[in-house]
Coordinates of C-alpha atoms in Angstrom, one line a residue:
M74 CA 26.3 -3.9 24.0
S75 CA 27.1 -7.3 22.8
T76 CA 26.0 -8.8 19.5
A77 CA 24.2 -12.0 21.0
N78 CA 22.0 -8.8 23.2
I79 CA 21.6 -7.3 20.3
H80 CA 19.9 -10.1 18.4
T81 CA 18.4 -11.1 21.5
A82 CA 16.8 -7.4 21.6
L83 CA 15.7 -7.4 17.8
Q84 CA 14.6 -11.2 18.0
A85 CA 10.6 -11.2 17.0
P86 CA 8.2 -14.4 16.9
N87 CA 8.8 -17.0 14.1
M88 CA 6.1 -16.7 11.7
E89 CA 4.4 -19.8 9.8
F90 CA 4.8 -19.1 6.1
T91 CA 2.1 -21.7 5.3
L92 CA -0.9 -19.8 5.0
G93 CA -4.3 -21.5 6.7
E94 CA -7.6 -22.2 5.3
D95 CA -8.9 -19.3 5.3
E96 CA -5.9 -17.1 4.3
Q97 CA -5.4 -19.1 0.7
S98 CA -9.2 -18.8 0.5
V99 CA -9.3 -15.3 0.4
A100 CA -5.9 -15.2 -1.7
D101 CA -7.8 -17.6 -4.5
L102 CA -11.0 -15.2 -4.5
A103 CA -8.7 -12.4 -4.8
A104 CA -6.8 -13.8 -7.6
Q105 CA -10.2 -14.7 -9.3
I106 CA -11.4 -11.0 -9.0
F107 CA -8.2 -9.3 -10.1
S108 CA -7.6 -11.3 -12.9
H109 CA -11.1 -11.6 -14.3
L110 CA -11.8 -7.6 -13.7
S111 CA -8.4 -5.8 -14.2
S112 CA -6.7 -7.7 -17.2
D113 CA -4.6 -6.7 -19.8
E114 CA -7.4 -5.8 -22.1
L115 CA -9.8 -4.2 -19.5
H116 CA -7.0 -1.4 -19.0
V117 CA -6.5 -0.8 -22.2
A118 CA -10.5 -0.3 -22.6
S119 CA -10.0 2.0 -19.4
D120 CA -7.0 4.3 -20.9
R121 CA -8.9 4.6 -23.7
A122 CA -12.1 6.0 -22.2
G123 CA -10.3 7.8 -19.5
E124 CA -11.3 5.7 -16.6
T125 CA -9.3 6.0 -13.5
F126 CA -11.1 4.2 -11.2
D127 CA -12.8 0.9 -11.5
R128 CA -16.2 1.2 -10.0
T129 CA -17.4 -2.9 -11.2
L130 CA -13.8 -4.3 -9.4
W131 CA -14.7 -2.6 -6.1
E132 CA -18.5 -3.1 -5.9
Q133 CA -17.3 -7.2 -6.5
L134 CA -14.2 -7.0 -4.0
A135 CA -17.5 -5.7 -1.4
E136 CA -19.9 -8.1 -2.7
A137 CA -17.4 -11.1 -2.3
G138 CA -16.5 -9.3 1.8
L139 CA -12.8 -9.2 1.4
I140 CA -12.8 -6.3 3.7
E141 CA -15.1 -7.2 6.2
A142 CA -13.0 -10.9 6.5
L143 CA -9.6 -8.6 7.4
L144 CA -12.3 -7.8 10.5
P145 CA -12.3 -8.6 14.0
V146 CA -16.3 -10.7 14.3
D147 CA -15.2 -11.3 18.3
E148 CA -12.8 -12.2 20.6
D149 CA -12.8 -16.0 19.0
S150 CA -12.9 -14.8 15.6
P151 CA -10.5 -12.0 15.3
G152 CA -10.4 -11.7 11.5
L153 CA -7.7 -12.2 9.0
G154 CA -6.4 -8.6 9.8
M155 CA -2.8 -7.7 8.1
V156 CA -2.0 -10.4 6.6
G157 CA -4.8 -11.1 4.9
L158 CA -4.6 -7.6 3.7
A159 CA -1.5 -7.7 2.3
L160 CA -2.7 -11.0 0.2
I161 CA -5.3 -9.3 -1.3
A162 CA -3.1 -6.4 -1.8
R163 CA -0.3 -8.6 -3.3
A164 CA -2.9 -9.6 -6.4
Q165 CA -4.2 -6.1 -6.6
G166 CA -0.2 -5.5 -7.6
R167 CA -0.5 -8.5 -10.2
H168 CA -3.3 -6.9 -12.0
L169 CA -2.9 -3.4 -11.6
G170 CA -6.4 -3.1 -10.2
R171 CA -7.2 0.9 -9.9
V172 CA -9.4 0.8 -6.7
P173 CA -8.5 2.4 -3.2
F174 CA -8.0 -1.0 -1.8
I175 CA -5.2 -0.5 1.0
T176 CA -6.3 3.0 2.1
T177 CA -9.6 1.5 2.6
A178 CA -8.6 -1.4 4.4
V179 CA -6.0 -0.1 6.9
A180 CA -8.5 2.4 7.5
A181 CA -11.3 -0.4 8.5
L182 CA -8.6 -2.2 10.5
A183 CA -7.9 1.4 12.7
L184 CA -11.4 1.6 12.9
A185 CA -12.1 -1.4 14.3
E186 CA -9.1 -1.5 16.9
F187 CA -10.0 2.3 17.7
G188 CA -13.7 3.2 17.8
G189 CA -16.2 3.7 14.7
L190 CA -18.7 1.2 13.8
D191 CA -21.0 3.3 11.7
A192 CA -18.2 3.8 9.2
L193 CA -17.0 0.4 9.4
A194 CA -20.9 -0.8 8.0
G195 CA -20.2 1.6 4.8
I196 CA -17.0 0.3 4.4
S197 CA -18.1 -3.4 4.4
E198 CA -21.0 -2.6 2.4
G199 CA -18.6 -0.7 -0.5
T200 CA -20.4 2.8 0.0
V201 CA -17.4 4.1 2.1
R202 CA -13.9 4.5 0.4
V203 CA -11.0 6.3 2.3
G204 CA -7.8 7.6 1.1
V205 CA -5.4 8.1 4.2
V206 CA -3.6 11.8 4.6
L207 CA 0.1 11.9 5.8
P208 CA 2.6 14.2 6.5
E209 CA 4.8 14.7 3.9
V210 CA 8.8 16.2 3.9
R211 CA 8.1 19.4 4.8
Q212 CA 4.2 19.6 4.7
R213 CA 1.7 18.7 6.9
I214 CA -2.0 19.5 8.4
N215 CA -2.0 21.6 11.7
G216 CA -4.9 21.6 14.0
Q217 CA -6.0 24.5 16.4
L218 CA -8.4 23.9 18.8
T219 CA -11.2 26.2 18.8
A220 CA -14.8 25.8 20.8
E221 CA -16.4 23.4 18.3
G222 CA -13.6 21.5 18.0
W223 CA -10.5 22.0 15.6
A224 CA -9.7 24.1 12.8
L225 CA -7.0 22.0 10.2
N226 CA -4.9 24.2 7.8
G227 CA -2.1 22.7 5.4
S228 CA -1.2 21.4 2.1
I229 CA -0.4 17.8 1.3
E230 CA 1.2 17.5 -2.4
F231 CA 0.2 13.9 -2.9
G232 CA -3.5 12.5 -2.0
Y233 CA -3.0 9.0 -3.1
V234 CA -6.2 8.2 -5.2
V235 CA -7.8 10.4 -3.4
P236 CA -10.6 11.2 -6.4
S237 CA -11.7 7.9 -6.0
S238 CA -12.4 8.2 -2.2
T239 CA -15.6 9.0 -0.1
H240 CA -13.8 9.9 2.6
L241 CA -10.5 10.9 4.0
M242 CA -8.4 9.7 7.2
V243 CA -6.5 12.6 7.7
Q244 CA -3.3 13.2 10.1
F245 CA -2.8 16.4 11.8
H246 CA -0.4 18.0 14.1
T247 CA -1.9 19.8 17.4
E248 CA 0.8 21.1 20.2
N249 CA 0.1 18.0 22.2
G250 CA 1.1 15.2 19.2
E251 CA -0.2 13.7 16.2
Q252 CA -4.7 13.0 15.8
I253 CA -6.4 11.1 13.2
A254 CA -10.0 11.9 12.0
L255 CA -12.2 10.7 9.5
I256 CA -14.2 13.0 7.8
E257 CA -16.1 13.4 4.5
A258 CA -13.9 14.0 1.5
E259 CA -16.2 16.9 0.6
R260 CA -16.0 18.6 3.8
A261 CA -16.3 22.8 4.0
G262 CA -12.6 24.1 3.3
I263 CA -10.9 21.6 1.5
D264 CA -9.7 22.2 -1.7
M265 CA -8.7 19.2 -4.0
D266 CA -6.7 19.4 -6.9
Q267 CA -6.7 16.4 -9.4
F268 CA -4.1 15.4 -11.2
E269 CA -3.3 12.1 -13.3
G270 CA 0.0 10.2 -12.0
I271 CA 2.5 8.6 -13.7
S272 CA 0.2 5.1 -13.4
K273 CA -2.4 7.1 -15.0
Q274 CA -4.3 6.7 -11.5
Q275 CA -6.0 9.8 -10.7
H276 CA -4.1 11.7 -7.1
A277 CA -5.1 15.0 -6.0
A278 CA -3.2 18.0 -4.4
L279 CA -5.3 18.6 -1.0
V280 CA -5.3 21.9 0.8
F281 CA -7.1 22.4 4.0
D282 CA -8.1 26.3 4.8
N283 CA -10.2 26.1 8.2
V284 CA -11.6 22.5 8.0
L285 CA -13.6 22.1 11.7
V286 CA -13.4 18.4 13.0
S287 CA -15.7 17.8 16.1
R288 CA -14.4 15.1 18.7
E289 CA -16.8 12.9 16.9
D290 CA -14.9 12.8 13.7
L291 CA -11.8 11.7 16.0
V292 CA -10.6 8.1 15.5
G293 CA -9.3 6.6 18.8
A294 CA -10.3 10.0 20.5
D295 CA -9.5 8.6 24.4
R296 CA -6.1 7.4 23.3
P297 CA -3.1 9.0 24.1
A298 CA -2.0 11.8 21.3
G299 CA 0.2 10.0 18.6
E300 CA -0.7 6.1 19.4
V301 CA -3.4 6.1 16.3
S302 CA -0.9 7.9 13.9
S303 CA 2.0 5.0 15.2
W304 CA -0.6 2.4 14.5
I305 CA -1.6 3.3 11.3
R306 CA 1.3 4.4 9.3
P307 CA 3.9 1.0 9.5
R308 CA 0.0 -1.3 8.5
L309 CA -0.2 1.6 5.6
L310 CA 3.6 1.2 4.6
T311 CA 3.0 -2.7 4.6
A312 CA 0.0 -2.4 2.5
A313 CA 1.8 -0.4 -0.3
A314 CA 4.9 -3.2 0.4
A315 CA 2.0 -5.8 -0.7
I316 CA 1.1 -4.1 -3.9
I317 CA 4.6 -3.5 -5.0
A318 CA 5.8 -7.4 -4.2
G319 CA 2.7 -8.3 -6.5
A320 CA 3.4 -6.1 -9.3
C321 CA 7.3 -7.2 -9.1
D322 CA 6.3 -10.8 -9.1
E323 CA 4.1 -10.7 -12.8
A324 CA 6.6 -8.4 -14.0
V325 CA 9.4 -11.3 -13.0
R326 CA 6.9 -13.9 -14.8
R327 CA 6.0 -11.9 -17.4
T328 CA 9.4 -11.1 -18.0
A329 CA 10.4 -15.2 -18.0
A330 CA 7.6 -16.1 -20.4
Y331 CA 9.4 -13.5 -22.8
T332 CA 13.0 -14.5 -22.4
S333 CA 12.3 -17.9 -22.7
E334 CA 10.1 -17.2 -25.7
R335 CA 11.7 -14.3 -27.5
E336 CA 14.7 -15.3 -30.2
Q337 CA 18.3 -14.1 -30.9
F338 CA 20.7 -15.5 -32.9
G339 CA 19.0 -18.7 -33.1
R340 CA 18.5 -19.2 -29.8
P341 CA 16.1 -18.0 -26.7
I342 CA 17.5 -15.1 -25.5
S343 CA 16.8 -16.4 -21.6
T344 CA 19.9 -18.8 -22.7
N345 CA 22.6 -15.8 -22.8
Q346 CA 24.3 -15.5 -19.1
G347 CA 24.1 -11.9 -18.8
V348 CA 20.1 -12.5 -19.4
A349 CA 19.9 -14.7 -16.6
L350 CA 21.6 -13.1 -14.5
R351 CA 19.4 -10.1 -14.5
A352 CA 16.2 -12.3 -14.6
A353 CA 17.6 -14.3 -11.6
D354 CA 18.6 -10.7 -9.4
A355 CA 15.2 -9.5 -10.1
Y356 CA 13.5 -12.6 -9.6
I357 CA 15.8 -12.8 -6.0
D358 CA 14.1 -8.7 -5.6
S359 CA 10.8 -9.4 -5.6
E360 CA 10.9 -12.6 -3.4
V361 CA 12.7 -10.8 -0.7
A362 CA 10.2 -7.9 -1.4
W363 CA 7.1 -10.4 -0.6
L364 CA 9.0 -12.5 2.2
T365 CA 9.4 -9.4 4.3
T366 CA 6.0 -7.8 4.0
I367 CA 4.4 -10.7 4.7
D368 CA 6.3 -11.3 7.5
A369 CA 5.7 -8.1 8.6
A370 CA 2.0 -8.0 8.6
W371 CA 2.3 -11.5 10.4
Q372 CA 4.6 -9.5 12.9
L373 CA 1.6 -6.3 13.0
D374 CA -1.1 -8.8 13.9
N375 CA 0.8 -10.8 16.2
D376 CA 2.0 -8.7 18.6
G377 CA 5.8 -9.3 17.3
D378 CA 8.2 -6.1 16.2
G379 CA 5.7 -5.2 14.0
E380 CA 7.1 -1.7 13.4
L381 CA 10.9 -2.7 12.9
A382 CA 9.7 -5.1 10.6
A383 CA 6.8 -3.3 8.8
F384 CA 9.8 -0.3 7.8
A385 CA 11.7 -3.5 7.1
A386 CA 9.6 -4.8 4.3
S387 CA 8.6 -1.5 3.0
W388 CA 12.5 -0.2 2.3
C389 CA 13.6 -4.1 1.0
A390 CA 9.9 -3.1 -1.2
R391 CA 11.5 0.1 -2.7
E392 CA 14.3 -0.5 -3.3
G393 CA 14.1 -3.9 -4.6
G394 CA 11.0 -3.0 -6.4
F395 CA 12.8 -0.7 -8.2
R396 CA 15.7 -2.4 -9.6
A397 CA 13.3 -5.7 -10.2
V398 CA 11.2 -3.5 -12.5
H399 CA 14.1 -2.1 -13.7
A400 CA 15.2 -5.2 -14.7
T401 CA 12.4 -6.9 -16.3
Q402 CA 11.9 -3.6 -18.8
H403 CA 15.1 -3.6 -20.1
L404 CA 15.1 -7.6 -20.6
H405 CA 12.1 -6.6 -22.9
G406 CA 14.2 -4.5 -24.9
G407 CA 13.1 -1.9 -26.9
M408 CA 9.5 -2.6 -26.4
G409 CA 9.8 -2.3 -22.4
A410 CA 10.0 1.7 -23.0
D411 CA 7.0 1.4 -25.1
L412 CA 4.4 3.6 -23.1
D413 CA 0.9 1.3 -24.5
N414 CA 3.3 -1.8 -23.6
H415 CA 2.2 -4.0 -20.4
I416 CA 5.2 -4.4 -18.8
H417 CA 5.3 -0.7 -19.0
R418 CA 2.6 -0.7 -17.0
F419 CA 4.3 -2.4 -14.0
F420 CA 7.2 -0.5 -14.0
I421 CA 5.2 3.0 -13.6
W422 CA 3.4 1.5 -11.2
V423 CA 6.0 0.6 -9.3
R424 CA 7.8 3.9 -9.7
E425 CA 5.2 6.2 -8.2
L426 CA 4.8 3.5 -4.9
D427 CA 8.5 3.9 -4.2
V428 CA 7.6 7.3 -3.3
L429 CA 4.2 7.0 -1.5
W430 CA 4.2 8.2 2.4
G431 CA 7.9 9.0 2.1
S432 CA 10.7 7.4 -0.5
A433 CA 12.9 4.8 0.5
G434 CA 15.4 7.3 2.5
Q435 CA 12.7 8.3 4.8
V436 CA 11.5 4.4 5.5
A437 CA 15.4 3.7 6.2
E438 CA 15.6 6.7 9.3
E439 CA 12.6 5.6 10.5
L440 CA 14.1 1.7 10.9
A441 CA 17.2 3.4 12.6
D442 CA 14.9 5.2 14.7
V443 CA 13.4 2.2 15.9
I444 CA 16.8 0.1 15.8
L445 CA 18.8 2.7 17.4
P446 CA 17.1 2.5 20.9
L447 CA 17.1 -0.9 20.6
E448 CA 21.1 -0.8 20.7
R449 CA 21.8 1.6 23.1
S450 CA 19.9 -0.3 25.4

């Protein structure tokens, strides 16, 4: 296949990076809520109190209608979709808001796409919070068909912010392919072993022991096996990339301010060439993470090469985010390694997110699986 043909096969619709009025309004509102309710001072107070889920923040997000704004009303009002989700998740990353926003929002979009209006009402009201359980390396949930539906068995080591969720969206493997079910987190047979992640948020290892799932619990029960799970994964990866991009953006901003104020030998350390170059590289990584993420969100909303763009954005956020927060921590000198220093919070959040639902290497393999068939065609 010629280079020109490969380019044509991979070409997607061009994104307009200028935000519309509704998108800008949602971005501004999210920034206002997160900055007010997820400040450095509140993080310190939460740590001292041992709080890991910010209920007040969650209630404010629901009251403001931010998740509801993502959802379609009718054909003429499609909602803000993944672009709106990415804008809100970026604000969450900038302020490290401790809420299960991205998992709940992607679950809401999936229910709007494939059916599940009863649960959607609870999500919009803020009473339903969803954790998403996806397969991991060498781990998955298996479903055995029974007279009552499916019996789920298996384990997952990293259930991201699952303890703060009321429901679980679970991907399970059957002989016909992957299925998705939405069930209560307290359903019989689910054992949840909570642990504190490096971000100080609460996660859980999950064991499913003959957890019964009916057809009514399935998301997209009438769709071919694998369709719903294939729809959900790129959106989750894009949402996680948006948090990483936001965290990197704020870490770089704070580092620029710090290096401009901190003096050595009578001048700001930002005037040292090595510092300037390191900070510039971190800025570039941060910008690449965001631009690829918002492009992926747009592609997913507009029937472009969404899967290709999502895996590319996820890889850029994980690889570039890793470099960016390392740089920002190092440029703070010894204070950057202080566990109580605010710049360190961005470092540990990004390090935790860069292995969520698969490492950068695994995402690169998924990206290759999308690209190679196009090249062979």
